[in-house]
CSV table of C-alpha atoms in Angstrom, one decimal:
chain,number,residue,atom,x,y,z
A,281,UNK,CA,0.0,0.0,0.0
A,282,UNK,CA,1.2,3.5,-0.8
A,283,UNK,CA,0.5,6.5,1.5
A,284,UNK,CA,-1.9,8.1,-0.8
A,285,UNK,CA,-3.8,4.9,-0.8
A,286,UNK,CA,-3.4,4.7,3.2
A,287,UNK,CA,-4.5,8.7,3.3
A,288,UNK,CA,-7.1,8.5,1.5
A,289,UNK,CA,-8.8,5.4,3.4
A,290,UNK,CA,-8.0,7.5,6.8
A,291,UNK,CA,-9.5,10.7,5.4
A,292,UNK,CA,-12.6,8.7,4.1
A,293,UNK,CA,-13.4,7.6,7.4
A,294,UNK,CA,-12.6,10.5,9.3
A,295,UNK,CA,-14.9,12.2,7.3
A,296,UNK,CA,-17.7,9.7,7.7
A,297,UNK,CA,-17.3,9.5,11.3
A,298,UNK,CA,-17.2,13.6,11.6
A,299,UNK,CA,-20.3,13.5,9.9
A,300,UNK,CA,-21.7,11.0,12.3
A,301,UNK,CA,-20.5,12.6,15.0
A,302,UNK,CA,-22.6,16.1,13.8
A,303,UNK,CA,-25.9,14.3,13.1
A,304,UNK,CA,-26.1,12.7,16.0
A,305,UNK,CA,-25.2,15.7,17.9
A,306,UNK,CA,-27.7,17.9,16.0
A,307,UNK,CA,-30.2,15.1,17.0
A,308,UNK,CA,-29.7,15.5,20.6
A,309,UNK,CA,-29.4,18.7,20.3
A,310,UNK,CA,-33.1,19.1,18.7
A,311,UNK,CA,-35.4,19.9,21.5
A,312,UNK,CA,-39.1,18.7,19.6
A,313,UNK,CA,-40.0,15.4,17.7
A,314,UNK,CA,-40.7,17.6,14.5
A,315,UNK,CA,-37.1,19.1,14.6
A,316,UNK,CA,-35.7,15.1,15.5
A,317,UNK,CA,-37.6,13.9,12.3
A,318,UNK,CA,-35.8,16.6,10.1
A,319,UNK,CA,-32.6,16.6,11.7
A,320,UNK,CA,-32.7,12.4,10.7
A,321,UNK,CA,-34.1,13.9,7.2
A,322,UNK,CA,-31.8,16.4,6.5
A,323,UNK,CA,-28.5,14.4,7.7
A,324,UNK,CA,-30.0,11.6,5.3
A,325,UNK,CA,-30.2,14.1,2.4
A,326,UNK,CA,-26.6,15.0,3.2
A,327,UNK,CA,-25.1,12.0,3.2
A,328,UNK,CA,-26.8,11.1,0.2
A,329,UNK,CA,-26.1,14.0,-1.3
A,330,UNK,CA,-22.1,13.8,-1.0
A,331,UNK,CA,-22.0,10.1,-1.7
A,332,UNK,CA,-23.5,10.5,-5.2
A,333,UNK,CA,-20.8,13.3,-5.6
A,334,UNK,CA,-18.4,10.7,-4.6
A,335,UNK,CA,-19.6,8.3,-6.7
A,336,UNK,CA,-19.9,10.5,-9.9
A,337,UNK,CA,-16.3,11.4,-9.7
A,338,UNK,CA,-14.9,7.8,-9.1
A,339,UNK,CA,-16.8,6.2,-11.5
A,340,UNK,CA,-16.8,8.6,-14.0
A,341,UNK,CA,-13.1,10.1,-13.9
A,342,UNK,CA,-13.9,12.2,-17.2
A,343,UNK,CA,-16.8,14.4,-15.4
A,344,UNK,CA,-14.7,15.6,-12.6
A,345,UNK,CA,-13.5,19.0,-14.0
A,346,UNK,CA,-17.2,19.7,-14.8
A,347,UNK,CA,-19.3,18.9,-11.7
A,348,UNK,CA,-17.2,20.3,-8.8
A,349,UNK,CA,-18.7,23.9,-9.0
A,350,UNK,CA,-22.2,22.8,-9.6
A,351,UNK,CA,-21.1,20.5,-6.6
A,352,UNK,CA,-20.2,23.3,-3.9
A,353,UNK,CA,-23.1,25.8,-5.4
A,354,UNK,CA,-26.0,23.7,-4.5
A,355,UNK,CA,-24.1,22.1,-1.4
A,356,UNK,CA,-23.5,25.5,0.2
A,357,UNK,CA,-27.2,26.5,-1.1
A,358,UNK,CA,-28.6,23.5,0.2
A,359,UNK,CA,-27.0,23.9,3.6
A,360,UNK,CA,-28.4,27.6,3.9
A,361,UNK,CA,-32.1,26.3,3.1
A,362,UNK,CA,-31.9,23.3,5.6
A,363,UNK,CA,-30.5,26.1,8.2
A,364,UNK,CA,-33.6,27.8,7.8
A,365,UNK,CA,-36.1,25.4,7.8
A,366,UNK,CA,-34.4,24.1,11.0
A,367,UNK,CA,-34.6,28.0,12.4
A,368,UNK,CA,-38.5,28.3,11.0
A,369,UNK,CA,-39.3,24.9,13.3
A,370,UNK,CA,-37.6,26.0,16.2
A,371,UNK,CA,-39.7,29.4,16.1
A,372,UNK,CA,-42.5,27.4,15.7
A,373,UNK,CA,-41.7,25.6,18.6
A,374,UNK,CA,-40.9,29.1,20.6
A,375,UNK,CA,-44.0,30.9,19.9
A,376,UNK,CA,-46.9,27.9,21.2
């Protein structure tokens, strides 16, 4: 095995089990059963999201030039709307 191969195992799972580690955190941290079902929803959505990226640019070496801005555009979009929808419930919550 050569250290890029060893490097890029370690980073793979570091960055799985960071990602974990912040859903279930933002789980406990979700004080209602309606924020708890989104949190689960949104950290699905997530994951989901940056595996397909993952798996686009492995399996289809060719495409990778192309989809990396598209990539980070609707990421850090995405991550802005979940934000809010995650603030609207907790104001929800507030105001009853």
């Amino acid at each position: 095995m050569n250290i890029g191969l060893i490097g890029s195992i370690v980073g793979s799972v570091i960055g799985v089990a960071g990602g974990l580690y912040g859903a279930y955190r933002s789980y406990k941290a979700a004080k209602g059963s309606r924020e708890r079902r989104f949190v689960i929803w949104a950290s699905i959505a997530c994951f989901v999201y940056v595996g397909s990226f993952l798996a686009v640019s492995f399996l289809f070496p060719q495409t990778r030039p192309m989809i990396f801005v598209p990539y980070a555009i609707i990421l850090a979009a995405g991550i802005g709307y979940l934000n809010r929808q995650q603030s609207m419930i907790q104001r929800e919550r507030q105001t009853r």
